[in-house]
PDB file of C-alpha atoms in Angstrom:
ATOM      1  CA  UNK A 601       0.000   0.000   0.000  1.00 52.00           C
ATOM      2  CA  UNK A 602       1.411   3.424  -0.725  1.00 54.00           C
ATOM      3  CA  UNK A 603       2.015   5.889   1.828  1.00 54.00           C
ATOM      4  CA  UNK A 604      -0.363   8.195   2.423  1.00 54.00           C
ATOM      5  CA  UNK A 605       1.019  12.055   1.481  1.00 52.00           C
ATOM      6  CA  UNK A 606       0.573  15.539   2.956  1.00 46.00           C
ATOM      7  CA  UNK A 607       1.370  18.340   2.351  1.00 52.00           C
ATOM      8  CA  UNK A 608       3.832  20.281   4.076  1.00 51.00           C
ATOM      9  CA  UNK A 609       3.569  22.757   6.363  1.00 50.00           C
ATOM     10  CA  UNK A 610       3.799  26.559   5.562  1.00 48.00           C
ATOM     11  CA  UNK A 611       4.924  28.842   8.807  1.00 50.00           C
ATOM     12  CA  UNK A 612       4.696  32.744   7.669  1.00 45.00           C
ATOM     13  CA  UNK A 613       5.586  33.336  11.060  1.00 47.00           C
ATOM     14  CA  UNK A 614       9.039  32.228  11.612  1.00 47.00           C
ATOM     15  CA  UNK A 615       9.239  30.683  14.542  1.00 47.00           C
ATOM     16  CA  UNK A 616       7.618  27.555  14.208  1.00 43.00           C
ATOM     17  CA  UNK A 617       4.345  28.012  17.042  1.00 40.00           C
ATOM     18  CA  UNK A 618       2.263  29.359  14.605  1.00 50.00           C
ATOM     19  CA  UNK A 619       0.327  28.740  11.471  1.00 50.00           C
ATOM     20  CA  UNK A 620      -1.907  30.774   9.099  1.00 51.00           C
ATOM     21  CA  UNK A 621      -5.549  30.110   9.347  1.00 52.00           C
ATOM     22  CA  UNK A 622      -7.135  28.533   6.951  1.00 50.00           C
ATOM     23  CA  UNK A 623      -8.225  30.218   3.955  1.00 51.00           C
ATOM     24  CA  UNK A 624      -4.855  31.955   4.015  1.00 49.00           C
ATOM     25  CA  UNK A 625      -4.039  35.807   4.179  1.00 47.00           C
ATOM     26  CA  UNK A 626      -6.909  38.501   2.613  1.00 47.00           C
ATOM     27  CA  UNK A 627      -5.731  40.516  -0.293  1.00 47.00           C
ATOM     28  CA  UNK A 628      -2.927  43.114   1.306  1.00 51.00           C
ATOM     29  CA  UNK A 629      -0.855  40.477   2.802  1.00 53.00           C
ATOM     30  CA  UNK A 630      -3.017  41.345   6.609  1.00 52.00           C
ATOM     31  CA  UNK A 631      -4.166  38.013   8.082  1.00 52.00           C
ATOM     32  CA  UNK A 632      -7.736  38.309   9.339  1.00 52.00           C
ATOM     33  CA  UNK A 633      -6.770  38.482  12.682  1.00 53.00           C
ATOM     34  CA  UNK A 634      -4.410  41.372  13.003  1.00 56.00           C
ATOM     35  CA  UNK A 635      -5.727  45.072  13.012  1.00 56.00           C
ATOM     36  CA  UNK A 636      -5.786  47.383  10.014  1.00 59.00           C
ATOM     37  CA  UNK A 637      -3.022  50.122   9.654  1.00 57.00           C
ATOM     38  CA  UNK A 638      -5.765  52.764  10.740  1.00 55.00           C
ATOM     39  CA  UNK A 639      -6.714  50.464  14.174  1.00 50.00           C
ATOM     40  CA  UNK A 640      -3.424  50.318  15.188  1.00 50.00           C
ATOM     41  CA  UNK A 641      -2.561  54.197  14.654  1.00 51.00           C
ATOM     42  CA  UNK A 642      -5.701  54.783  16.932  1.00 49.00           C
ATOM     43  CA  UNK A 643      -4.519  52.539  20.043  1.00 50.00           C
ATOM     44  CA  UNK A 644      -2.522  54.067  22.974  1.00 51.00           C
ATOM     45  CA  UNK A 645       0.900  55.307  22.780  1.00 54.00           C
ATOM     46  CA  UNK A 646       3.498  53.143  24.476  1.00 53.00           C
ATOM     47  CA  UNK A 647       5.000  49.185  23.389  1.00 54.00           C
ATOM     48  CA  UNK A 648       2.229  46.913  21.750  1.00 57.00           C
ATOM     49  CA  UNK A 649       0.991  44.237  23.983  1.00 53.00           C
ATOM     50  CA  UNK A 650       2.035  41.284  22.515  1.00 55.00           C
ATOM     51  CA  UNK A 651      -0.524  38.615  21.213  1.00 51.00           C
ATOM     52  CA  UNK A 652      -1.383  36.078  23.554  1.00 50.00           C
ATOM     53  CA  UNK A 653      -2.712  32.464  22.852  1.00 49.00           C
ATOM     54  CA  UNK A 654      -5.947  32.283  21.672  1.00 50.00           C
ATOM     55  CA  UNK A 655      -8.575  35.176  20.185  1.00 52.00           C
ATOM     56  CA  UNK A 656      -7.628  38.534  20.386  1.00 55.00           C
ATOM     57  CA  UNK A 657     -10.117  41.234  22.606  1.00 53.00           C
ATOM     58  CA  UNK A 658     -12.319  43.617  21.039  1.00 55.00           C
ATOM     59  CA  UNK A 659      -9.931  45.755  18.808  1.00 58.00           C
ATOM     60  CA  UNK A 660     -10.651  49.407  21.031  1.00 56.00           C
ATOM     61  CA  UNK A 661      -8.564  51.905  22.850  1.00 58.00           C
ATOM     62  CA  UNK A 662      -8.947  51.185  25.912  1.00 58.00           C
ATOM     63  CA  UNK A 663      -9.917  53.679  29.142  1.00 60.00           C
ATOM     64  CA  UNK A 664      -6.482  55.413  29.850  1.00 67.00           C
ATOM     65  CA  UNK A 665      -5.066  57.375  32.587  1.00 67.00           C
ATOM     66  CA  UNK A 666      -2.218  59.313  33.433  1.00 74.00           C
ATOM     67  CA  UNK A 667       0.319  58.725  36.376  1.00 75.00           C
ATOM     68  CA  UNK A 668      -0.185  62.038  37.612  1.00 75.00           C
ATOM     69  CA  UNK A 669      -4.449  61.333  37.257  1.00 73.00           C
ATOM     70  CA  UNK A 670      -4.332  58.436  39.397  1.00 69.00           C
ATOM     71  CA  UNK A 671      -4.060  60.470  42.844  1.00 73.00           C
ATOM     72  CA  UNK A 672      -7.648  61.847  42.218  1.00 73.00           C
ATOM     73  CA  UNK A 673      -8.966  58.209  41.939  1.00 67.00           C
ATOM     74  CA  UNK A 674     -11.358  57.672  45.287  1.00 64.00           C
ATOM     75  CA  UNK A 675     -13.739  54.921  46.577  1.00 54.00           C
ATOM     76  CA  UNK A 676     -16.062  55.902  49.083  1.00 52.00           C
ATOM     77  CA  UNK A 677     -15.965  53.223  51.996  1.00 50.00           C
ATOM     78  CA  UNK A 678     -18.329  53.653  54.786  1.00 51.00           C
ATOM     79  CA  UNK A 679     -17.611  51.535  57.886  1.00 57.00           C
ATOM     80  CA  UNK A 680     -18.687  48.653  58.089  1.00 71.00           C
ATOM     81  CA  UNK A 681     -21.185  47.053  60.517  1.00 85.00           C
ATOM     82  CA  UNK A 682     -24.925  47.060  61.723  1.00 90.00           C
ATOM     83  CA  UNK A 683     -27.532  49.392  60.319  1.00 91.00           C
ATOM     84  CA  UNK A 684     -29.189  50.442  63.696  1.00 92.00           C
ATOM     85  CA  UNK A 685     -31.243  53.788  61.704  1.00 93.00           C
ATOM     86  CA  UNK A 686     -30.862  57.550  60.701  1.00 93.00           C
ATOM     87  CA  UNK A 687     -28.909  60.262  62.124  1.00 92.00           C
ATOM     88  CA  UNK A 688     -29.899  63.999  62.556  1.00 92.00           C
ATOM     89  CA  UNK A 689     -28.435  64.774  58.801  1.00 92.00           C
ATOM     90  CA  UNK A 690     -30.995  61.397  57.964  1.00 91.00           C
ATOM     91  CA  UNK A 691     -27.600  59.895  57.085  1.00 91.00           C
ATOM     92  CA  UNK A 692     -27.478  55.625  57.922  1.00 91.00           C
ATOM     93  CA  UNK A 693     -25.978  55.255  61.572  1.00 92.00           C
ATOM     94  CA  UNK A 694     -23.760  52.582  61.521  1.00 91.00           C
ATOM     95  CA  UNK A 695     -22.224  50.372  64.401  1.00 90.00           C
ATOM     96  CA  UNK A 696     -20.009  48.882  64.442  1.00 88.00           C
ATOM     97  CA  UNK A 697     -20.564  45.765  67.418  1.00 90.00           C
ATOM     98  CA  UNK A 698     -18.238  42.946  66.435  1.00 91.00           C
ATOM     99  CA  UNK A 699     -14.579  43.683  66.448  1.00 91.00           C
ATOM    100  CA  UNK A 700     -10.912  42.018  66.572  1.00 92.00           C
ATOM    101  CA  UNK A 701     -10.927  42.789  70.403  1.00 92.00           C
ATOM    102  CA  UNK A 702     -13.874  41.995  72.981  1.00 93.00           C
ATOM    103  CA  UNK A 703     -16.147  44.462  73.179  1.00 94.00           C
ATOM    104  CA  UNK A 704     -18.668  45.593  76.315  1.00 95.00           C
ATOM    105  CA  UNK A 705     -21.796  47.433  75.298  1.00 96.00           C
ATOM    106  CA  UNK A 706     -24.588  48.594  78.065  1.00 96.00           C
ATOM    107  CA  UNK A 707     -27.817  49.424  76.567  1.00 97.00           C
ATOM    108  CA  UNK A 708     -30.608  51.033  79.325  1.00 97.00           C
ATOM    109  CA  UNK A 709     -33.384  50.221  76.959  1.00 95.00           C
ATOM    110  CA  UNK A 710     -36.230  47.863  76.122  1.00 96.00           C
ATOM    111  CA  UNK A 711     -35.925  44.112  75.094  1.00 96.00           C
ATOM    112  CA  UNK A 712     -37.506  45.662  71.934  1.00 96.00           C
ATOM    113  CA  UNK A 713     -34.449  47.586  70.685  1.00 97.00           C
ATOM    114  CA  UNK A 714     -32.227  44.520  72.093  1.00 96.00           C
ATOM    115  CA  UNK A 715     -34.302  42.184  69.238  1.00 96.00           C
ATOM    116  CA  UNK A 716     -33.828  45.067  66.484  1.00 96.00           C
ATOM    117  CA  UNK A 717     -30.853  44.864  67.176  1.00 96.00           C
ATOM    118  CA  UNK A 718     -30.074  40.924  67.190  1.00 95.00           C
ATOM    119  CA  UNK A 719     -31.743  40.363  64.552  1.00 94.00           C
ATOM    120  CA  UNK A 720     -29.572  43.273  62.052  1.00 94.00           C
ATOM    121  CA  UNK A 721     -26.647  41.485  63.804  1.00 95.00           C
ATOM    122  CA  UNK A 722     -27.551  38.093  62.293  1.00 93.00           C
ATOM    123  CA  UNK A 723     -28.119  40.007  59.012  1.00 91.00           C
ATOM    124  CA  UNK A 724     -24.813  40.489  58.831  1.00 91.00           C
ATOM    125  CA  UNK A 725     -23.697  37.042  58.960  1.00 90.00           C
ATOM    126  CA  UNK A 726     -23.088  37.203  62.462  1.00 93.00           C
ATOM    127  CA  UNK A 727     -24.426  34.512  65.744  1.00 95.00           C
ATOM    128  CA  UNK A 728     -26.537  35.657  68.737  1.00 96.00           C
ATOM    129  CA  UNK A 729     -26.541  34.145  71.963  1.00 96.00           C
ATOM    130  CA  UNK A 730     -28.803  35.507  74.886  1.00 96.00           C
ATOM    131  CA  UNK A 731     -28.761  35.078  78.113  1.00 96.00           C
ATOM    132  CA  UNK A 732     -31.780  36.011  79.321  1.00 95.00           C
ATOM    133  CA  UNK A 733     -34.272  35.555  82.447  1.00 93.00           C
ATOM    134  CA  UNK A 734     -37.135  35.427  80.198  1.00 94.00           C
ATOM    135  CA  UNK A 735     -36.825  32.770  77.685  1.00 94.00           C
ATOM    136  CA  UNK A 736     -40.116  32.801  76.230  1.00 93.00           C
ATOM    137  CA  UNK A 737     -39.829  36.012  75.266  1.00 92.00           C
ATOM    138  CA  UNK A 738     -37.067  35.565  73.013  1.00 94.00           C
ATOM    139  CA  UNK A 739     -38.030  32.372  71.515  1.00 90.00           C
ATOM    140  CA  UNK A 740     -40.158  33.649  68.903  1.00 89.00           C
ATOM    141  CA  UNK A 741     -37.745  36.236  67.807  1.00 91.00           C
ATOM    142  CA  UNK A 742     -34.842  33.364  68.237  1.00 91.00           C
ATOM    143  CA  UNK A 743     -36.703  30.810  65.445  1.00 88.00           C
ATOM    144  CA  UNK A 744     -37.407  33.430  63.699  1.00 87.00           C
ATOM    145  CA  UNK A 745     -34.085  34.977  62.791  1.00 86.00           C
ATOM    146  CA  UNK A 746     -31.809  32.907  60.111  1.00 70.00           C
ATOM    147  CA  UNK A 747     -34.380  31.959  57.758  1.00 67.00           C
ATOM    148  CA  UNK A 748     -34.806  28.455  59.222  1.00 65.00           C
ATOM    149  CA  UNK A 749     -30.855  27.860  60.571  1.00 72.00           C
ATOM    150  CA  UNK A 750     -29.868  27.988  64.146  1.00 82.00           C
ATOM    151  CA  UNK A 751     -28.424  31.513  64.181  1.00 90.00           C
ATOM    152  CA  UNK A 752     -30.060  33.009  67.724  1.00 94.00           C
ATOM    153  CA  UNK A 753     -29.788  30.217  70.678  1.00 93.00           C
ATOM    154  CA  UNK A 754     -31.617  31.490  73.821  1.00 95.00           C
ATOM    155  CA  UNK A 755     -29.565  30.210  77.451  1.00 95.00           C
ATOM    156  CA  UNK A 756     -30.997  30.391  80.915  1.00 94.00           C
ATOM    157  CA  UNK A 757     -29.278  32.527  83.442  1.00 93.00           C
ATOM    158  CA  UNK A 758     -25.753  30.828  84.371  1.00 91.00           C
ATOM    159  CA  UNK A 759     -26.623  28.036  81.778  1.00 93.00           C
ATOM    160  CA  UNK A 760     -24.774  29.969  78.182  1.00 93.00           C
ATOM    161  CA  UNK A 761     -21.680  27.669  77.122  1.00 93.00           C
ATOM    162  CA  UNK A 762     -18.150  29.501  75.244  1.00 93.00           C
ATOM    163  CA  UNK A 763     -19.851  30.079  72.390  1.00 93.00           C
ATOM    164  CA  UNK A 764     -16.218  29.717  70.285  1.00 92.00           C
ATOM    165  CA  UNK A 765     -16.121  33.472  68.286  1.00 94.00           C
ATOM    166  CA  UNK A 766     -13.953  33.592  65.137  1.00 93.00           C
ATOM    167  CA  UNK A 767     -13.391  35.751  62.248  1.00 92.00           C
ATOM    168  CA  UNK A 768     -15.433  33.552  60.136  1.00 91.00           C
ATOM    169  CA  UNK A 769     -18.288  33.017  62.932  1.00 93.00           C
ATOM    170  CA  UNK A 770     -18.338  36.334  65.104  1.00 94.00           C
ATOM    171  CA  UNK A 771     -20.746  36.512  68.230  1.00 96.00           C
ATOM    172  CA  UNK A 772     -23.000  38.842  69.892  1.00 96.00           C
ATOM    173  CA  UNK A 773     -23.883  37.899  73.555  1.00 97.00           C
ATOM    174  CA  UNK A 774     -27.119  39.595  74.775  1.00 97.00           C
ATOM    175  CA  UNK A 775     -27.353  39.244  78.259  1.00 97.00           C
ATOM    176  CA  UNK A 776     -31.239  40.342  79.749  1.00 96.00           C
ATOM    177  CA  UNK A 777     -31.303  39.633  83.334  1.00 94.00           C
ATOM    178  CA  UNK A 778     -33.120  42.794  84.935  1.00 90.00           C
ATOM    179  CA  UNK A 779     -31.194  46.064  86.461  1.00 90.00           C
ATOM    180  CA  UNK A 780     -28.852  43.891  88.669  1.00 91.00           C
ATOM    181  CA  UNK A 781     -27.323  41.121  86.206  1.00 92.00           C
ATOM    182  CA  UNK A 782     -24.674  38.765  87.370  1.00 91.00           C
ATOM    183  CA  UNK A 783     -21.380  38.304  86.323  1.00 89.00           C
ATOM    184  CA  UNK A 784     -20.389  37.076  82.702  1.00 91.00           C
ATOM    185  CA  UNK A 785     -19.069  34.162  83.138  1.00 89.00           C
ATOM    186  CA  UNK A 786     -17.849  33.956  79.665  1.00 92.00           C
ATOM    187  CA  UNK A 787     -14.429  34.946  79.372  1.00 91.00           C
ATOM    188  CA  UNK A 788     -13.417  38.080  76.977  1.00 92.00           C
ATOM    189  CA  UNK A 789     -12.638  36.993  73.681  1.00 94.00           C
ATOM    190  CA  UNK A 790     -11.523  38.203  70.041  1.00 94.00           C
ATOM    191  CA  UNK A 791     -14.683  38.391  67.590  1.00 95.00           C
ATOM    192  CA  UNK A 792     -17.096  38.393  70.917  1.00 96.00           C
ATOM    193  CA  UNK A 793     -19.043  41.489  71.852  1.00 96.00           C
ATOM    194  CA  UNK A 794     -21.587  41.143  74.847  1.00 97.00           C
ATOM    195  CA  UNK A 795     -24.390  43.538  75.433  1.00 97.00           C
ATOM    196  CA  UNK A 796     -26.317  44.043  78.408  1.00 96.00           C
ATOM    197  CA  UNK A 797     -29.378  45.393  78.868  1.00 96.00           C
ATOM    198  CA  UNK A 798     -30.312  47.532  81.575  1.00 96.00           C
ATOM    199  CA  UNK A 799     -34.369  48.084  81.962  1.00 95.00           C
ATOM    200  CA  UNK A 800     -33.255  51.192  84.235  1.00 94.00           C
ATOM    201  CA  UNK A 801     -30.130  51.883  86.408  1.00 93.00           C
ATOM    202  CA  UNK A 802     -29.604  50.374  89.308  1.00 88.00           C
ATOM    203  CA  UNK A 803     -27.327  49.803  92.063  1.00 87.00           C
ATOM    204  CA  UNK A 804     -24.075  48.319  89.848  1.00 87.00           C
ATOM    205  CA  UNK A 805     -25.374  50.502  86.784  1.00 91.00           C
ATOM    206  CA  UNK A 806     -22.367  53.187  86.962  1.00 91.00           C
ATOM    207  CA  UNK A 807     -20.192  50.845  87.015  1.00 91.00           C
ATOM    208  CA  UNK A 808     -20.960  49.150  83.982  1.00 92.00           C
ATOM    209  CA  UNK A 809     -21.363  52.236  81.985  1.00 94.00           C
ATOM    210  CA  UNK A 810     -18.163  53.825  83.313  1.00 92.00           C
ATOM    211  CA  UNK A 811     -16.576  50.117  81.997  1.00 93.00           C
ATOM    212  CA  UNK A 812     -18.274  49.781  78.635  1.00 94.00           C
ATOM    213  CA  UNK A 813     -16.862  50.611  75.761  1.00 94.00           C
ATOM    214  CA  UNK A 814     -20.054  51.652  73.774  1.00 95.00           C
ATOM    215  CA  UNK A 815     -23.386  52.673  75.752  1.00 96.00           C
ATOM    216  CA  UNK A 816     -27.242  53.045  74.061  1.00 96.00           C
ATOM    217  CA  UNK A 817     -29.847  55.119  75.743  1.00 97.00           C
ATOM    218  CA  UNK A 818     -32.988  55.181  75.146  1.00 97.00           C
ATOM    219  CA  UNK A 819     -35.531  57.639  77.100  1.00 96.00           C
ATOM    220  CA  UNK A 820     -34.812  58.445  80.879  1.00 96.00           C
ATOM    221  CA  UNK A 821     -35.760  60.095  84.023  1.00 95.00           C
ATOM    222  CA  UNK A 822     -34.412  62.832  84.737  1.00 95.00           C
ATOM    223  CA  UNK A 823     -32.990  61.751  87.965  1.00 95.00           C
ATOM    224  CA  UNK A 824     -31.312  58.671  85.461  1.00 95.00           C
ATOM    225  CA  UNK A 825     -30.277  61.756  83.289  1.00 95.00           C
ATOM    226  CA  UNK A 826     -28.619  63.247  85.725  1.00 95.00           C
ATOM    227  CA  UNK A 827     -26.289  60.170  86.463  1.00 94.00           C
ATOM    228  CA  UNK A 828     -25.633  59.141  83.089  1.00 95.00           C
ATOM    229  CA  UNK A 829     -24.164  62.568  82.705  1.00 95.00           C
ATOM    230  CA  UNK A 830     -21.782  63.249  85.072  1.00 93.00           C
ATOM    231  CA  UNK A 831     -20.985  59.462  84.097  1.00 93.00           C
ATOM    232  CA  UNK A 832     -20.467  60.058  80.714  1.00 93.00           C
ATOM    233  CA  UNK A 833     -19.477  62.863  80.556  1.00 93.00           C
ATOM    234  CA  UNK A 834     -21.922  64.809  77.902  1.00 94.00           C
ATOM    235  CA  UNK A 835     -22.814  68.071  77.261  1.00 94.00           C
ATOM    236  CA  UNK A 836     -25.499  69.472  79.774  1.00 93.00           C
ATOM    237  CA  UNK A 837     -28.120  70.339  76.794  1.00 95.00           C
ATOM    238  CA  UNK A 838     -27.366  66.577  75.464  1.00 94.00           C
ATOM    239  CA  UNK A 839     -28.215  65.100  79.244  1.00 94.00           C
ATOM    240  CA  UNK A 840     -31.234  67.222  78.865  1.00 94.00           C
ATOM    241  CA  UNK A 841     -32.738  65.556  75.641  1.00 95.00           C
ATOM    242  CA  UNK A 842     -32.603  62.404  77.485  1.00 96.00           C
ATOM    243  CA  UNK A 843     -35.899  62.806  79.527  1.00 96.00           C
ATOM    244  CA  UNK A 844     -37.840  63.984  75.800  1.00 95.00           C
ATOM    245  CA  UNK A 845     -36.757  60.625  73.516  1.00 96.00           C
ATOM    246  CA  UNK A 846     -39.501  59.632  71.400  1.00 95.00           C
ATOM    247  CA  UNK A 847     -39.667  55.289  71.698  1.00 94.00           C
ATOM    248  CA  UNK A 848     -37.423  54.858  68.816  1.00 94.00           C
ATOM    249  CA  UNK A 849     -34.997  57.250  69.808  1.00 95.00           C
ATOM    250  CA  UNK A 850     -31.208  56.840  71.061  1.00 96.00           C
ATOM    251  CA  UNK A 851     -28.237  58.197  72.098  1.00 96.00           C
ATOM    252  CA  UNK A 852     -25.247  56.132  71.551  1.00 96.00           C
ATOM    253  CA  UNK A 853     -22.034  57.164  73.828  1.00 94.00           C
ATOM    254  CA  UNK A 854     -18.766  56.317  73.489  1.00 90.00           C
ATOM    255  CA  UNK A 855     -15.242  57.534  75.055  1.00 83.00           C
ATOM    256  CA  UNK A 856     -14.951  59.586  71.570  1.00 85.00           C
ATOM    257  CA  UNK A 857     -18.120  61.664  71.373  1.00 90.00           C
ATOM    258  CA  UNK A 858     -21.759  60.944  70.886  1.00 94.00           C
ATOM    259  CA  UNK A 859     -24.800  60.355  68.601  1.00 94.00           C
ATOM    260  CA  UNK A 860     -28.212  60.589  68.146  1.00 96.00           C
ATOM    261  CA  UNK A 861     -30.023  57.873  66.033  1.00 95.00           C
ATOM    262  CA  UNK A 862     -33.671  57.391  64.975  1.00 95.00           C
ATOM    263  CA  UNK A 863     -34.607  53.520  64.369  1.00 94.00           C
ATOM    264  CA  UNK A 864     -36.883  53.015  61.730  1.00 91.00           C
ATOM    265  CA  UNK A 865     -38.133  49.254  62.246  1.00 93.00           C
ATOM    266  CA  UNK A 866     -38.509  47.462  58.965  1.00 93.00           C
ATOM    267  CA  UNK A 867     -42.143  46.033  57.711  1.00 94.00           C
ATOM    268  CA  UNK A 868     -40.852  42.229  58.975  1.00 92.00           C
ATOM    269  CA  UNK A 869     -39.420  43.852  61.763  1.00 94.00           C
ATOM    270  CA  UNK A 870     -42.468  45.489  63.379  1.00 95.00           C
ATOM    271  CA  UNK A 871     -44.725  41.957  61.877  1.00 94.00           C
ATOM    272  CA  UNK A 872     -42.392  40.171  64.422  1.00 93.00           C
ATOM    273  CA  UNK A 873     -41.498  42.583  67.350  1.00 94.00           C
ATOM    274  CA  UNK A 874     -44.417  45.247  67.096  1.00 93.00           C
ATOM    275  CA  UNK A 875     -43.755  48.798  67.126  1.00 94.00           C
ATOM    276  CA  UNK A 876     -41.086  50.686  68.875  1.00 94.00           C
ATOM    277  CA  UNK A 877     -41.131  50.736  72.852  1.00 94.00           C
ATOM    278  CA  UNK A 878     -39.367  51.986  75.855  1.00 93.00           C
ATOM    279  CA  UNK A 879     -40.238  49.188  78.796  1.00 89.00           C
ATOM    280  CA  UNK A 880     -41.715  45.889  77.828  1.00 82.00           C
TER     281      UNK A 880
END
C-alpha cells in the first residue's frame, strides 16, 4: 500500500508556534486576525501588547489614565457594621458591634431595641446568643431569625456555654437579666461582643457604663439623666434631651463623642417585634 502524502507545512511566522488560518491571508498580505493600519494608529501610545494564545479582545482603545491622574482616583468606603437607623443629617448610623478585640456594650433600653438589634446582627452574617431571664420572650424572635438555621440560641441565666467566636463566625452575647445582672461568666474573647441590657439603672449601673466601651440610651428620668451625665461625661443640653426621647430614639455614647439615632423598624421587623417601645 502506498504511503499516504501531505502536504507540508507553511509557517509565515518564523518561529515555528504558529500557522496561518485557513483560507490563508486577505488581499494586502493582513491576516484576518491582526488590526488594520488605521486600528493600530488609533490605540494608545506606548510598546504593543504582545498577542497572547488564543482570540484577540475587542480591537478598542482602551480607558487610559495618566500617572499624575491616578491620585484623584477615590472609593467611598463607609464603615462597616450594623444598620441600627438615621442620624440627625438622615444619614445611615452605623455600628459597628463585632470587632478584633472583645467588646462591652450597656444598653438602658427595652428588650424591643435589644431584638432590632439581634436580629440586624444576624443580618450580617453574624451569631446571637442571649442570656436572658425570660426565655419565652425571646423564643419567637430566636426561630425566627436565620431563615430556618440555628443563628439566635436562647440560654438560661448561668446556663450559656463559650460560644467559640472567630473571624469567620463572630458573636454577639445579649445578656437580659433585669437592672442587677450577674457576672459574665464567659471569658473576653476576640470576635465576641456582649451587650447588656439595663431596663433602668440600678445599684451596679455606673459601674458598667463607666466600663463599657459603647453605651445606648434610650428615654430616661431625669434623675437617670442626671447620672448618666456626670458618668459620661456629655454636654449638659445633650443630658437634657434624654428625659424627651420619642420610643425609637437613642443616644449612643462612646469615650470619643456621641450620637443621636432614629430607628426606623422594617415592615418584617415590626410583623415580628411590634412597634417601637421603651419598657416591655
Amino acid at each position: 500500500m502506498a504511503s499516504p502524502t501531505y502536504q507540508p507545512r507553511v509557517n509565515t511566522s518564523g518561529n515555528g508556534w504558529r500557522n496561518p488560518p485557513i483560507g490563508g491571508a486577505v488581499s494586502g498580505g493582513r491576516l484576518s486576525h491582526q488590526p488594520r493600519p488605521d486600528e493600530e494608529q488609533s490605540g494608545p501610545t506606548g510598546p504593543k501588547p504582545r498577542p497572547g494564545f488564543g482570540l484577540r479582545g475587542p480591537r478598542r482603545s482602551p480607558h487610559v489614565l495618566t500617572a499624575e491622574s491616578l491620585a484623584s482616583l477615590t472609593l467611598p468606603v463607609g464603615d462597616d457594621g450594623v444598620i441600627i437607623g438615621i442620624d440627625p443629617q438622615n444619614q445611615p448610623a452605623v455600628l459597628s458591634l463585632l470587632r478584633p478585640s472583645p467588646m462591652e456594650i450597656a444598653l438602658v433600653g427595652s428588650m424591643w431595641m435589644a431584638q432590632v438589634l439581634a436580629l440586624r446582627t444576624v443580618a450580617t452574617g453574624a451569631r446571637v446568643a442571649v442570656e436572658t431571664a425570660r426565655p419565652p420572650a425571646w423564643g419567637q424572635m430566636a426561630q425566627a431569625a436565620g431563615g430556618g438555621q440555628q443563628c439566635v440560641s436562647v440560654h438560661d441565666v448561668r446556663q450559656i456555654a463559650p460560644q467559640g467566636p472567630s473571624v469567620s463566625s463572630p458573636v454577639l452575647v445579649v445578656r437580659d437579666m433585669g437592672a442587677r445582672p450577674p457576672r459574665n461568666q464567659l471569658a473576653p474573647s476576640p470576635w465576641q461582643s456582649v451587650l447588656t441590657v439595663l431596663p433602668f439603672l440600678g445599684p451596679r449601673s455606673p459601674q458598667m457604663l463607666s466600663r463599657a466601651d459603647l453605651v445606648g440610651l434610650q428615654r430616661l428620668s431625669p434623675e437617670e439623666a442626671e447620672v448618666v451625665t456626670r458618668i459620661m461625661r456629655l454636654p449638659e443640653q445633650v443630658g437634657a434631651v434624654l428625659p424627651t426621647l420619642s420610643d425609637n430614639a437613642m443616644l449612643w455614647c462612646s469615650r470619643d463623642g456621641h450620637q443621636f439615632v432614629m430607628t426606623q423598624p422594617t415592615e418584617a421587623e415590626t410583623n415580628l417585634l411590634g412597634g417601637p417601645r421603651r419598657m416591655d
